[in-house]
PDB file of C-alpha atoms in Angstrom:
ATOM      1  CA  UNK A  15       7.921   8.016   5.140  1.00  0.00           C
ATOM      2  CA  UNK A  16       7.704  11.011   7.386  1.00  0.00           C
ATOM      3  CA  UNK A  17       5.775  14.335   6.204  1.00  0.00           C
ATOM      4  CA  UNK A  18       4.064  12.912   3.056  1.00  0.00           C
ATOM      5  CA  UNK A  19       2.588  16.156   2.137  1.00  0.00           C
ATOM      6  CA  UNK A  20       5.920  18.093   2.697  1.00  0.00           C
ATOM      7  CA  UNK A  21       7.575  15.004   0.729  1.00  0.00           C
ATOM      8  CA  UNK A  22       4.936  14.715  -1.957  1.00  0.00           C
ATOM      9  CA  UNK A  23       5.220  19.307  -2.737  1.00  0.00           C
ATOM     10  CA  UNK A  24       8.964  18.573  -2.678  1.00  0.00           C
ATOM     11  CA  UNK A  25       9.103  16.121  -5.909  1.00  0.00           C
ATOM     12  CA  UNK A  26       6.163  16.402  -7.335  1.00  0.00           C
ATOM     13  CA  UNK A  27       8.184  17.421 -10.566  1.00  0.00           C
ATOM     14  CA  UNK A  28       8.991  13.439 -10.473  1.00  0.00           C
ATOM     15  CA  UNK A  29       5.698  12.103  -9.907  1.00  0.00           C
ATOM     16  CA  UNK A  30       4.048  10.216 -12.846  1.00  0.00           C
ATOM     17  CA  UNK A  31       0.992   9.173 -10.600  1.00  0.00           C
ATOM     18  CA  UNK A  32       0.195   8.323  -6.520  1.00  0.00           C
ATOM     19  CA  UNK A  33      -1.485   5.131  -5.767  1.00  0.00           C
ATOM     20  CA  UNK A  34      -3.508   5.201  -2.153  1.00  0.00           C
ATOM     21  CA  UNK A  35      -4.178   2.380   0.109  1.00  0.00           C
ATOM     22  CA  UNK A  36      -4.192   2.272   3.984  1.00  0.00           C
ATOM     23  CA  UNK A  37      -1.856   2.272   6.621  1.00  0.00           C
ATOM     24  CA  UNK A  38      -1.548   0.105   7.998  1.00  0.00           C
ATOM     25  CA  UNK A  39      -2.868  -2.964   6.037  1.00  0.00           C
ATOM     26  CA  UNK A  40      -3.450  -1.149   2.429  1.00  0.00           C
ATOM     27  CA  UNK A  41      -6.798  -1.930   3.753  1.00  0.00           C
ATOM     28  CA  UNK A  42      -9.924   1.193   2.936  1.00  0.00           C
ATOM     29  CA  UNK A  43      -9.352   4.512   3.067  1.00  0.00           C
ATOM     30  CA  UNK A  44     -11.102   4.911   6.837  1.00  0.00           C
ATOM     31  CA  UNK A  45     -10.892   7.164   9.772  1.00  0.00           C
ATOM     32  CA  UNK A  46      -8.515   4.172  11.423  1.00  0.00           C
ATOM     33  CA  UNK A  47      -5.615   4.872   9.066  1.00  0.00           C
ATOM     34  CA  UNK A  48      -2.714   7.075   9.816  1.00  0.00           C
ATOM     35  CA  UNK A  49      -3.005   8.669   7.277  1.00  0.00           C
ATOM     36  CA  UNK A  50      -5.534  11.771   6.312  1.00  0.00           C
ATOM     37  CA  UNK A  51      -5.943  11.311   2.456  1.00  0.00           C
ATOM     38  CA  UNK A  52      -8.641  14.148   2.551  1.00  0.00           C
ATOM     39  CA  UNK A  53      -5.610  16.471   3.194  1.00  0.00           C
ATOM     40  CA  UNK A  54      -3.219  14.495   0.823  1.00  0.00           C
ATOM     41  CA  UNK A  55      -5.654  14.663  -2.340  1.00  0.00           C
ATOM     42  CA  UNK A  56      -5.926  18.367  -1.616  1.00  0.00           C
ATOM     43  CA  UNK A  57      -1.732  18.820  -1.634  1.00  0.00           C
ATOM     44  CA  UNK A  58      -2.108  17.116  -5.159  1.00  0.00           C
ATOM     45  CA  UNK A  59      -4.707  18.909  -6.144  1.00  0.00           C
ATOM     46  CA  UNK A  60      -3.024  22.389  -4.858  1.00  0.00           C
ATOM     47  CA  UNK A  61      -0.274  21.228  -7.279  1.00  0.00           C
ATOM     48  CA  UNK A  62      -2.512  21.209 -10.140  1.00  0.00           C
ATOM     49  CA  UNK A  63      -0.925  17.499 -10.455  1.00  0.00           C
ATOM     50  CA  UNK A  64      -2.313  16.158 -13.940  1.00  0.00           C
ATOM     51  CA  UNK A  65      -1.754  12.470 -13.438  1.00  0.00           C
ATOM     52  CA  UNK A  66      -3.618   9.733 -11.925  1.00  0.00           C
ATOM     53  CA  UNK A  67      -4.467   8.843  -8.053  1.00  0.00           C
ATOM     54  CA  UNK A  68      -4.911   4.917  -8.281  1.00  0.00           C
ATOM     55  CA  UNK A  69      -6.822   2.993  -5.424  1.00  0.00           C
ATOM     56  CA  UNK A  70      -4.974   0.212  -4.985  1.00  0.00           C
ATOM     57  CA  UNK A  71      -6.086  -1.687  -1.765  1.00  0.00           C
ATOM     58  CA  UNK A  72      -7.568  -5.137  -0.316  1.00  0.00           C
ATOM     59  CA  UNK A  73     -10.891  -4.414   0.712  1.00  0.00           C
ATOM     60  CA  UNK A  74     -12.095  -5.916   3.970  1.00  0.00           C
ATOM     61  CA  UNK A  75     -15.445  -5.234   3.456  1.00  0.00           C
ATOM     62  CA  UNK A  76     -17.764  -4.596   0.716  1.00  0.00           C
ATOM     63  CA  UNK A  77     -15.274  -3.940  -2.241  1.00  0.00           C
ATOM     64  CA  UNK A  78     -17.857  -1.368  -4.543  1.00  0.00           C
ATOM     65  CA  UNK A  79     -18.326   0.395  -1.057  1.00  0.00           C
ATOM     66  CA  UNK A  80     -15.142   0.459   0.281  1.00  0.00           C
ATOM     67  CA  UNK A  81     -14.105   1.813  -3.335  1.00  0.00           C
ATOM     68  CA  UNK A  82     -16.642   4.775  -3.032  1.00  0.00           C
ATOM     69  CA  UNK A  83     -15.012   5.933   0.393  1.00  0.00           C
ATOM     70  CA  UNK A  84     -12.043   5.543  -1.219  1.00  0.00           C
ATOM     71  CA  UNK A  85     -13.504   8.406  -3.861  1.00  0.00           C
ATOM     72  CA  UNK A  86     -15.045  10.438  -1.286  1.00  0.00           C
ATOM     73  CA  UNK A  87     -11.876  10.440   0.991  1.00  0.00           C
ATOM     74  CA  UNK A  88      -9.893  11.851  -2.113  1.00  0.00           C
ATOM     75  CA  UNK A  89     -12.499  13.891  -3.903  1.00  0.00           C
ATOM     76  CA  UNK A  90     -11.905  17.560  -3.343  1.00  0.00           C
TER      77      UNK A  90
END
């Protein structure tokens, strides 16, 4: 909850992997979340984090294309 980003730089020692999903809803990773994963996937990457980023969501559409936004919103 709160500043992901700040939270996410603050234990990232303790982080074994990040699973995404939106919010609200663990719906697709859209411009209608609260959420901005494009700047969350670059704090991880900035971290040189060597783990996994799992998409782990309920697609409401289209689940191969709502999986490839997913990608794209978290590819940097």
């Amino acid at each position: 909850e709160g500043d992901i980003i700040r939270t996410i730089r603050t234990h990232a020692a303790h982080i074994g992997h990040f699973h995404t999903g939106g919010v609200p809803g663990r719906h697709e990773l859209d411009d209608t979340q609260e959420l901005d994963w494009r700047a969350i996937a670059t704090a991880i990457a900035d971290l040189g984090f060597p783990g996994f980023v799992a998409h782990e969501f309920v697609p409401t559409r289209d689940p191969l294309a709502s999986l490839k936004q997913a990608v794209t919103a978290c590819t940097v």
